[in-house]
């Protein structure tokens, strides 16, 4: 009975590794209902167990049937061509066999003449098999890190990866030590070894779920930030339109008033009245016209916000009427870049406050560059820029939105900080 339990647990570990391996390269069919996926996984485990128990000596048939089983289960679970899945099935089984053979060669090299006696001990052979499965798990985790860098695990830093990988490495060391200490075997050694291996999977799935939830929360925050920028732009455009209607409505009254003053010979009063309403119109009008309504709205909005805070703008802009970017992406880039610049300038003494914006459409290339002074040197870390904000995530959300747009258009984002000035440049080629 113990033999069958051990065989089942080992095949369960192989099935978990197999599923993790395929998740690296294939996208699961979300249309499948959850119970069907669980049924397919159970079929994979039972299939592995049956093949292992029946074909204990026929390695060729065992390999052929295992590859066919994996291919059949995975074609029902993932959206991919059969040949792609068949190739991955061969690759997984090949990795599994290679690790087992390398481990046996290593045991023979280390133990020499004692190898046969060690391999005849059921406890030792089971521990060696568990070590092989742990090495397989470790290898698949490293593959996940190498080939799946754009998913949730991309939020984990290299240092955090090293800390996580320390756990399976120590599992291998502990099982090796248990095998050496418990020369006469024992169920306690097997139980501890199996628990250690399954704890590796448990920790892996916990980390994956936590990071996935963090990614979902971050994407929600990014979406809310984009909506906030778009709403601010629409409110600004609505305000401009309302002011325009108001001025148009009042224009007739101003003309009547001026006509009355001129007819009465009150030329000085008429001149003063005209200067007064002209100054009001000049103050309220939009100064920047790029031939692109969206760009005009965003830049004029930020220009007026900066003006109220005593922050001057220096602009280098050409005709942006033929921009090929989506409107929401334009808002995301320009609004976040200028918001960051205005916030940085607020921390600077008034004499040095200035924001330099460069926005050029050079045919097939768009260049957006914002340069502003900073109160202290900006440092660059593994996840981007360090921030001194009390709400650490607030700064990161804006920067992540910028980077997401740049990545969407396969552009280039360059940040630098020299001589007390921070520059963020974006280049997008079409």
Tab-separated table of C-alpha atoms in Angstrom:
chain	number	residue	atom	x	y	z
A	1	UNK	CA	0.000	0.000	0.000
A	2	UNK	CA	2.833	2.378	0.880
A	3	UNK	CA	4.403	1.737	-2.518
A	4	UNK	CA	1.219	2.770	-4.350
A	5	UNK	CA	0.855	5.932	-2.241
A	6	UNK	CA	4.449	6.911	-2.991
A	7	UNK	CA	3.943	6.221	-6.696
A	8	UNK	CA	0.768	8.321	-6.737
A	9	UNK	CA	2.449	11.260	-4.957
A	10	UNK	CA	5.438	11.147	-7.321
A	11	UNK	CA	3.161	11.174	-10.366
A	12	UNK	CA	1.186	14.036	-8.797
A	13	UNK	CA	4.420	16.031	-8.566
A	14	UNK	CA	5.220	15.190	-12.195
A	15	UNK	CA	1.737	16.339	-13.246
A	16	UNK	CA	2.121	19.630	-11.351
A	17	UNK	CA	5.482	20.222	-13.019
A	18	UNK	CA	3.955	19.355	-16.398
A	19	UNK	CA	1.140	21.861	-15.942
A	20	UNK	CA	3.560	24.576	-14.824
A	21	UNK	CA	5.760	23.833	-17.841
A	22	UNK	CA	2.892	24.224	-20.334
A	23	UNK	CA	1.658	27.415	-18.625
A	24	UNK	CA	4.963	29.042	-19.571
A	25	UNK	CA	4.440	28.652	-23.314
A	26	UNK	CA	0.680	28.308	-23.860
A	27	UNK	CA	-2.422	30.295	-23.011
A	28	UNK	CA	-5.148	28.374	-21.265
A	29	UNK	CA	-8.565	28.223	-22.909
A	30	UNK	CA	-10.655	30.407	-20.586
A	31	UNK	CA	-13.865	29.096	-22.135
A	32	UNK	CA	-13.288	25.791	-20.382
A	33	UNK	CA	-15.250	25.504	-17.182
A	34	UNK	CA	-13.224	25.026	-14.006
A	35	UNK	CA	-14.451	21.517	-13.201
A	36	UNK	CA	-13.374	20.345	-16.656
A	37	UNK	CA	-9.835	21.639	-16.081
A	38	UNK	CA	-9.758	19.826	-12.748
A	39	UNK	CA	-11.012	16.665	-14.430
A	40	UNK	CA	-8.291	16.910	-17.102
A	41	UNK	CA	-5.613	17.369	-14.437
A	42	UNK	CA	-6.935	14.369	-12.494
A	43	UNK	CA	-6.848	12.345	-15.722
A	44	UNK	CA	-3.225	13.397	-16.233
A	45	UNK	CA	-2.261	12.291	-12.700
A	46	UNK	CA	-4.057	8.951	-12.967
A	47	UNK	CA	-2.649	8.390	-16.445
A	48	UNK	CA	0.901	8.993	-15.224
A	49	UNK	CA	0.296	6.659	-12.275
A	50	UNK	CA	-1.143	3.890	-14.465
A	51	UNK	CA	1.680	4.084	-17.001
A	52	UNK	CA	4.312	4.055	-14.237
A	53	UNK	CA	2.798	1.006	-12.530
A	54	UNK	CA	2.139	-1.022	-15.692
A	55	UNK	CA	5.257	-0.265	-17.738
A	56	UNK	CA	7.879	-0.491	-15.002
A	57	UNK	CA	10.517	-2.052	-17.291
A	58	UNK	CA	9.453	-1.049	-20.797
A	59	UNK	CA	10.925	2.466	-20.904
A	60	UNK	CA	10.210	3.008	-24.608
A	61	UNK	CA	6.501	2.254	-24.290
A	62	UNK	CA	6.378	4.295	-21.100
A	63	UNK	CA	7.860	7.301	-22.925
A	64	UNK	CA	5.559	6.944	-25.954
A	65	UNK	CA	2.399	6.582	-23.884
A	66	UNK	CA	3.389	9.427	-21.523
A	67	UNK	CA	3.988	11.807	-24.443
A	68	UNK	CA	0.680	10.805	-26.043
A	69	UNK	CA	-1.140	11.247	-22.721
A	70	UNK	CA	0.354	14.712	-22.179
A	71	UNK	CA	-0.494	15.764	-25.740
A	72	UNK	CA	-4.081	14.537	-25.473
A	73	UNK	CA	-4.731	16.266	-22.141
A	74	UNK	CA	-3.047	19.546	-23.093
A	75	UNK	CA	-4.759	19.855	-26.492
A	76	UNK	CA	-8.054	19.866	-24.600
A	77	UNK	CA	-6.845	22.425	-22.066
A	78	UNK	CA	-4.821	24.954	-24.080
A	79	UNK	CA	-5.403	26.965	-27.235
A	80	UNK	CA	-2.619	25.824	-29.554
A	81	UNK	CA	-1.910	23.664	-32.585
A	82	UNK	CA	-1.426	19.948	-32.017
A	83	UNK	CA	2.160	19.937	-33.343
A	84	UNK	CA	3.089	22.743	-30.955
A	85	UNK	CA	1.666	20.819	-28.006
A	86	UNK	CA	3.227	17.565	-29.211
A	87	UNK	CA	6.649	19.231	-29.416
A	88	UNK	CA	6.256	20.668	-25.898
A	89	UNK	CA	5.213	17.225	-24.624
A	90	UNK	CA	8.398	15.707	-26.034
A	91	UNK	CA	10.429	18.577	-24.580
A	92	UNK	CA	8.933	18.162	-21.099
A	93	UNK	CA	9.386	14.398	-21.027
A	94	UNK	CA	12.915	14.785	-22.379
A	95	UNK	CA	13.784	17.232	-19.589
A	96	UNK	CA	12.254	14.845	-17.043
A	97	UNK	CA	14.311	11.879	-18.288
A	98	UNK	CA	17.521	13.925	-18.574
A	99	UNK	CA	17.264	15.123	-14.972
A	100	UNK	CA	16.647	11.558	-13.743
A	101	UNK	CA	19.632	10.206	-15.686
A	102	UNK	CA	21.931	13.036	-14.613
A	103	UNK	CA	20.944	12.437	-10.993
A	104	UNK	CA	21.711	8.691	-11.273
A	105	UNK	CA	25.089	9.424	-12.851
A	106	UNK	CA	25.813	11.869	-10.040
A	107	UNK	CA	24.864	9.316	-7.386
A	108	UNK	CA	27.114	6.704	-8.996
A	109	UNK	CA	29.988	9.180	-9.170
A	110	UNK	CA	29.622	10.167	-5.512
A	111	UNK	CA	28.920	6.767	-3.950
A	112	UNK	CA	30.887	4.460	-6.213
A	113	UNK	CA	30.588	0.854	-5.091
A	114	UNK	CA	27.823	1.689	-2.598
A	115	UNK	CA	25.481	2.822	-5.367
A	116	UNK	CA	23.781	-0.542	-5.838
A	117	UNK	CA	23.076	-0.920	-2.121
A	118	UNK	CA	21.681	2.623	-1.940
A	119	UNK	CA	19.415	2.118	-4.948
A	120	UNK	CA	18.066	-1.140	-3.525
A	121	UNK	CA	16.767	0.712	-0.461
A	122	UNK	CA	13.140	1.817	-1.177
A	123	UNK	CA	13.468	4.890	1.057
A	124	UNK	CA	16.675	6.086	-0.589
A	125	UNK	CA	15.400	5.519	-4.118
A	126	UNK	CA	12.232	7.469	-3.261
A	127	UNK	CA	14.262	10.353	-1.820
A	128	UNK	CA	16.444	10.389	-4.944
A	129	UNK	CA	13.270	10.511	-7.051
A	130	UNK	CA	11.981	13.414	-4.934
A	131	UNK	CA	15.272	15.257	-5.386
A	132	UNK	CA	14.904	14.765	-9.159
A	133	UNK	CA	11.371	16.188	-9.063
A	134	UNK	CA	12.549	19.162	-7.007
A	135	UNK	CA	15.318	19.839	-9.527
A	136	UNK	CA	12.689	19.596	-12.286
A	137	UNK	CA	10.477	22.060	-10.416
A	138	UNK	CA	13.425	24.421	-9.942
A	139	UNK	CA	14.286	24.187	-13.643
A	140	UNK	CA	10.689	25.006	-14.650
A	141	UNK	CA	10.596	27.983	-12.288
A	142	UNK	CA	13.771	29.311	-13.916
A	143	UNK	CA	12.189	28.787	-17.348
A	144	UNK	CA	9.169	30.747	-16.139
A	145	UNK	CA	11.435	33.595	-15.112
A	146	UNK	CA	13.315	33.546	-18.439
A	147	UNK	CA	10.437	33.153	-20.917
A	148	UNK	CA	7.482	34.634	-19.069
A	149	UNK	CA	8.939	37.987	-17.995
A	150	UNK	CA	5.923	40.032	-19.137
A	151	UNK	CA	3.359	38.436	-16.849
A	152	UNK	CA	2.673	38.855	-13.149
A	153	UNK	CA	6.068	37.440	-12.137
A	154	UNK	CA	7.679	40.468	-13.772
A	155	UNK	CA	6.666	42.396	-10.633
A	156	UNK	CA	9.092	40.266	-8.591
A	157	UNK	CA	12.614	41.669	-8.461
A	158	UNK	CA	15.706	39.566	-9.081
A	159	UNK	CA	16.573	39.749	-5.391
A	160	UNK	CA	13.132	38.400	-4.463
A	161	UNK	CA	13.543	35.617	-7.022
A	162	UNK	CA	16.831	34.598	-5.415
A	163	UNK	CA	15.139	34.457	-2.018
A	164	UNK	CA	12.377	32.255	-3.390
A	165	UNK	CA	14.788	29.927	-5.227
A	166	UNK	CA	16.679	29.467	-1.965
A	167	UNK	CA	13.715	27.422	-0.685
A	168	UNK	CA	13.812	24.594	-3.299
A	169	UNK	CA	17.601	24.587	-3.116
A	170	UNK	CA	17.486	24.052	0.650
A	171	UNK	CA	14.820	21.370	0.109
A	172	UNK	CA	17.298	19.419	-2.014
A	173	UNK	CA	20.010	19.852	0.631
A	174	UNK	CA	17.691	18.751	3.456
A	175	UNK	CA	16.490	15.648	1.605
A	176	UNK	CA	20.080	14.686	0.813
A	177	UNK	CA	20.993	15.080	4.477
A	178	UNK	CA	17.989	12.997	5.549
A	179	UNK	CA	18.972	10.221	3.156
A	180	UNK	CA	22.493	10.148	4.586
A	181	UNK	CA	21.397	10.252	8.235
A	182	UNK	CA	18.596	7.699	7.919
A	183	UNK	CA	20.654	4.848	6.554
A	184	UNK	CA	18.119	2.222	7.561
A	185	UNK	CA	15.208	4.072	6.011
A	186	UNK	CA	12.007	5.052	7.726
A	187	UNK	CA	8.570	6.450	7.010
A	188	UNK	CA	9.372	9.659	8.894
A	189	UNK	CA	12.089	10.501	6.376
A	190	UNK	CA	9.707	9.914	3.470
A	191	UNK	CA	6.928	11.961	5.047
A	192	UNK	CA	9.265	14.895	5.724
A	193	UNK	CA	10.687	14.684	2.198
A	194	UNK	CA	7.265	14.666	0.534
A	195	UNK	CA	6.091	17.534	2.759
A	196	UNK	CA	9.144	19.610	1.812
A	197	UNK	CA	8.548	19.062	-1.898
A	198	UNK	CA	4.853	19.922	-1.733
A	199	UNK	CA	5.657	23.001	0.334
A	200	UNK	CA	7.703	24.234	-2.630
A	201	UNK	CA	4.627	24.025	-4.844
A	202	UNK	CA	2.476	25.613	-2.156
A	203	UNK	CA	4.833	28.581	-1.780
A	204	UNK	CA	5.060	28.929	-5.572
A	205	UNK	CA	1.274	29.042	-6.002
A	206	UNK	CA	0.822	31.419	-3.055
A	207	UNK	CA	3.395	33.830	-4.495
A	208	UNK	CA	1.826	33.555	-7.951
A	209	UNK	CA	-1.672	34.290	-6.623
A	210	UNK	CA	-0.485	37.211	-4.483
A	211	UNK	CA	1.472	38.732	-7.362
A	212	UNK	CA	-1.471	38.200	-9.738
A	213	UNK	CA	-3.773	40.062	-7.357
A	214	UNK	CA	-1.203	42.829	-7.027
A	215	UNK	CA	-1.026	43.057	-10.816
A	216	UNK	CA	-4.819	43.273	-11.064
A	217	UNK	CA	-4.897	46.009	-8.411
A	218	UNK	CA	-2.145	47.905	-10.199
A	219	UNK	CA	-3.944	47.618	-13.533
A	220	UNK	CA	-7.087	48.933	-11.849
A	221	UNK	CA	-5.131	51.901	-10.492
A	222	UNK	CA	-3.608	52.510	-13.926
A	223	UNK	CA	-7.050	52.455	-15.500
A	224	UNK	CA	-8.403	54.851	-12.878
A	225	UNK	CA	-5.475	57.203	-13.500
A	226	UNK	CA	-6.135	57.172	-17.252
A	227	UNK	CA	-9.831	57.855	-16.666
A	228	UNK	CA	-8.906	60.684	-14.297
A	229	UNK	CA	-6.709	62.314	-16.946
A	230	UNK	CA	-9.365	61.931	-19.626
A	231	UNK	CA	-12.084	63.328	-17.353
A	232	UNK	CA	-9.868	66.320	-16.529
A	233	UNK	CA	-9.371	66.944	-20.240
A	234	UNK	CA	-13.085	66.644	-21.017
A	235	UNK	CA	-13.974	68.941	-18.116
A	236	UNK	CA	-11.444	71.460	-19.379
A	237	UNK	CA	-12.861	71.272	-22.912
A	238	UNK	CA	-16.377	71.639	-21.523
A	239	UNK	CA	-15.266	74.666	-19.522
A	240	UNK	CA	-13.631	76.240	-22.575
A	241	UNK	CA	-16.765	75.635	-24.625
A	242	UNK	CA	-18.932	77.123	-21.883
A	243	UNK	CA	-16.726	80.198	-21.636
A	244	UNK	CA	-16.839	80.597	-25.401
A	245	UNK	CA	-20.640	80.509	-25.399
A	246	UNK	CA	-20.696	82.956	-22.514
A	247	UNK	CA	-18.352	85.380	-24.292
A	248	UNK	CA	-20.363	85.067	-27.506
A	249	UNK	CA	-23.557	85.851	-25.596
A	250	UNK	CA	-21.963	88.859	-23.886
A	251	UNK	CA	-20.286	90.140	-27.052
A	252	UNK	CA	-23.507	91.771	-28.262
A	253	UNK	CA	-23.943	93.548	-24.911
A	254	UNK	CA	-20.357	94.820	-25.040
A	255	UNK	CA	-20.932	96.186	-28.561
A	256	UNK	CA	-24.118	97.953	-27.448
A	257	UNK	CA	-22.274	99.479	-24.481
A	258	UNK	CA	-19.342	100.642	-26.648
A	259	UNK	CA	-21.725	102.053	-29.250
A	260	UNK	CA	-23.541	104.045	-26.560
A	261	UNK	CA	-20.291	105.463	-25.159
A	262	UNK	CA	-19.066	106.471	-28.620
A	263	UNK	CA	-22.387	108.112	-29.510
A	264	UNK	CA	-22.221	110.042	-26.252
A	265	UNK	CA	-18.694	111.204	-27.074
A	266	UNK	CA	-17.182	109.346	-24.091
A	267	UNK	CA	-14.126	108.242	-26.050
A	268	UNK	CA	-11.824	107.797	-23.042
A	269	UNK	CA	-14.403	105.675	-21.227
A	270	UNK	CA	-14.963	103.655	-24.381
A	271	UNK	CA	-11.218	103.091	-24.722
A	272	UNK	CA	-10.904	102.029	-21.080
A	273	UNK	CA	-13.889	99.704	-21.377
A	274	UNK	CA	-12.473	98.149	-24.538
A	275	UNK	CA	-9.058	97.604	-22.898
A	276	UNK	CA	-10.717	95.994	-19.885
A	277	UNK	CA	-12.752	93.444	-21.839
A	278	UNK	CA	-9.765	92.770	-24.133
A	279	UNK	CA	-7.533	91.973	-21.139
A	280	UNK	CA	-10.149	89.585	-19.778
A	281	UNK	CA	-10.410	87.772	-23.094
A	282	UNK	CA	-6.647	87.517	-23.473
A	283	UNK	CA	-6.358	86.057	-19.970
A	284	UNK	CA	-9.048	83.447	-20.616
A	285	UNK	CA	-8.108	82.403	-24.147
A	286	UNK	CA	-5.986	79.369	-25.057
A	287	UNK	CA	-2.487	80.412	-26.041
A	288	UNK	CA	-1.255	77.139	-27.533
A	289	UNK	CA	-2.502	75.804	-30.848
A	290	UNK	CA	-0.864	72.674	-32.271
A	291	UNK	CA	-3.589	71.915	-34.832
A	292	UNK	CA	-4.603	68.975	-32.623
A	293	UNK	CA	-7.597	69.524	-30.359
A	294	UNK	CA	-6.575	66.856	-27.817
A	295	UNK	CA	-3.004	68.115	-27.491
A	296	UNK	CA	-4.275	71.697	-27.273
A	297	UNK	CA	-6.648	70.806	-24.445
A	298	UNK	CA	-4.061	68.948	-22.373
A	299	UNK	CA	-1.202	71.430	-22.822
A	300	UNK	CA	-3.382	74.514	-22.291
A	301	UNK	CA	-4.863	72.942	-19.175
A	302	UNK	CA	-1.416	72.200	-17.717
A	303	UNK	CA	-0.094	75.571	-18.927
A	304	UNK	CA	-2.774	77.452	-16.979
A	305	UNK	CA	-2.269	75.240	-13.910
A	306	UNK	CA	1.468	75.980	-13.990
A	307	UNK	CA	0.867	79.688	-14.587
A	308	UNK	CA	-1.260	79.928	-11.435
A	309	UNK	CA	1.665	78.447	-9.486
A	310	UNK	CA	4.189	80.811	-11.023
A	311	UNK	CA	5.881	78.164	-13.166
A	312	UNK	CA	6.805	79.341	-16.694
A	313	UNK	CA	6.646	77.108	-19.781
A	314	UNK	CA	9.132	77.007	-22.641
A	315	UNK	CA	7.632	75.225	-25.632
A	316	UNK	CA	9.015	73.733	-28.818
A	317	UNK	CA	6.047	72.377	-30.779
A	318	UNK	CA	5.262	71.950	-34.457
A	319	UNK	CA	2.110	70.971	-36.359
A	320	UNK	CA	0.615	67.933	-34.592
A	321	UNK	CA	-2.482	67.656	-36.750
A	322	UNK	CA	-1.470	64.286	-38.197
A	323	UNK	CA	-0.579	62.391	-35.016
A	324	UNK	CA	-1.199	58.656	-35.437
A	325	UNK	CA	-1.539	57.951	-31.716
A	326	UNK	CA	-4.855	57.221	-30.044
A	327	UNK	CA	-6.371	60.128	-28.127
A	328	UNK	CA	-6.294	58.412	-24.731
A	329	UNK	CA	-2.598	57.593	-25.197
A	330	UNK	CA	-1.789	61.222	-26.021
A	331	UNK	CA	-3.595	62.323	-22.862
A	332	UNK	CA	-1.768	59.701	-20.783
A	333	UNK	CA	1.693	60.696	-22.002
A	334	UNK	CA	1.403	64.484	-21.979
A	335	UNK	CA	-0.724	64.809	-18.831
A	336	UNK	CA	1.471	62.544	-16.693
A	337	UNK	CA	4.739	64.036	-17.947
A	338	UNK	CA	3.576	67.596	-17.241
A	339	UNK	CA	1.977	66.667	-13.900
A	340	UNK	CA	5.286	65.191	-12.741
A	341	UNK	CA	7.169	68.274	-13.955
A	342	UNK	CA	4.789	70.726	-12.252
A	343	UNK	CA	4.964	68.788	-8.987
A	344	UNK	CA	8.766	68.767	-9.119
A	345	UNK	CA	8.860	72.531	-9.779
A	346	UNK	CA	6.641	73.217	-6.760
A	347	UNK	CA	9.496	71.985	-4.570
A	348	UNK	CA	11.950	74.432	-6.163
A	349	UNK	CA	12.614	78.064	-5.265
A	350	UNK	CA	10.743	80.412	-7.602
A	351	UNK	CA	13.862	81.701	-9.344
A	352	UNK	CA	14.702	78.332	-10.900
A	353	UNK	CA	11.215	77.178	-11.811
A	354	UNK	CA	10.822	76.404	-15.508
A	355	UNK	CA	9.366	73.566	-17.556
A	356	UNK	CA	10.663	72.890	-21.050
A	357	UNK	CA	8.319	70.895	-23.266
A	358	UNK	CA	9.309	69.605	-26.675
A	359	UNK	CA	6.623	67.910	-28.762
A	360	UNK	CA	7.494	67.285	-32.399
A	361	UNK	CA	5.984	65.191	-35.166
A	362	UNK	CA	8.794	64.563	-37.632
A	363	UNK	CA	6.955	62.513	-40.198
A	364	UNK	CA	7.452	58.939	-39.062
A	365	UNK	CA	8.819	59.839	-35.629
A	366	UNK	CA	7.242	61.492	-32.581
A	367	UNK	CA	9.467	63.134	-29.976
A	368	UNK	CA	8.121	64.176	-26.578
A	369	UNK	CA	10.573	65.569	-24.051
A	370	UNK	CA	9.959	67.305	-20.721
A	371	UNK	CA	12.781	68.909	-18.746
A	372	UNK	CA	12.356	70.393	-15.272
A	373	UNK	CA	14.492	71.210	-12.218
A	374	UNK	CA	14.445	68.884	-9.210
A	375	UNK	CA	15.006	69.600	-5.543
A	376	UNK	CA	17.226	66.546	-5.140
A	377	UNK	CA	18.956	63.988	-7.317
A	378	UNK	CA	16.589	61.446	-8.848
A	379	UNK	CA	17.756	57.864	-8.408
A	380	UNK	CA	16.923	54.960	-10.656
A	381	UNK	CA	16.138	51.547	-9.187
A	382	UNK	CA	15.343	48.106	-10.534
A	383	UNK	CA	11.648	48.920	-10.829
A	384	UNK	CA	12.105	52.452	-12.138
A	385	UNK	CA	12.416	55.784	-10.364
A	386	UNK	CA	12.559	56.190	-6.622
A	387	UNK	CA	10.029	58.678	-5.266
A	388	UNK	CA	9.859	60.842	-2.164
A	389	UNK	CA	6.055	61.016	-2.164
A	390	UNK	CA	4.225	59.970	0.973
A	391	UNK	CA	2.028	57.784	-1.214
A	392	UNK	CA	4.689	55.711	-2.943
A	393	UNK	CA	2.240	54.151	-5.396
A	394	UNK	CA	0.905	57.477	-6.665
A	395	UNK	CA	4.098	58.339	-8.516
A	396	UNK	CA	4.566	54.815	-9.792
A	397	UNK	CA	1.102	54.700	-11.346
A	398	UNK	CA	1.756	57.715	-13.561
A	399	UNK	CA	5.132	56.392	-14.647
A	400	UNK	CA	3.707	52.926	-15.321
A	401	UNK	CA	0.988	54.464	-17.488
A	402	UNK	CA	3.673	56.272	-19.478
A	403	UNK	CA	5.757	53.116	-19.877
A	404	UNK	CA	2.701	51.090	-20.922
A	405	UNK	CA	1.897	53.553	-23.713
A	406	UNK	CA	5.532	53.610	-24.860
A	407	UNK	CA	5.596	49.805	-24.892
A	408	UNK	CA	2.306	49.719	-26.814
A	409	UNK	CA	3.897	51.651	-29.698
A	410	UNK	CA	7.290	49.897	-29.378
A	411	UNK	CA	8.829	53.239	-28.492
A	412	UNK	CA	11.771	54.280	-26.371
A	413	UNK	CA	11.631	55.994	-22.971
A	414	UNK	CA	14.786	57.685	-21.695
A	415	UNK	CA	15.171	59.282	-18.258
A	416	UNK	CA	18.200	61.220	-17.049
A	417	UNK	CA	19.068	63.551	-14.186
A	418	UNK	CA	22.076	65.846	-14.510
A	419	UNK	CA	23.052	69.167	-12.929
A	420	UNK	CA	19.802	69.458	-11.003
A	421	UNK	CA	17.548	68.890	-14.031
A	422	UNK	CA	15.434	65.849	-14.763
A	423	UNK	CA	14.662	64.985	-18.385
A	424	UNK	CA	12.152	62.430	-19.609
A	425	UNK	CA	12.256	61.846	-23.359
A	426	UNK	CA	9.988	59.585	-25.390
A	427	UNK	CA	10.632	58.581	-28.997
A	428	UNK	CA	8.029	56.668	-30.990
A	429	UNK	CA	8.566	55.559	-34.578
A	430	UNK	CA	5.696	54.807	-36.948
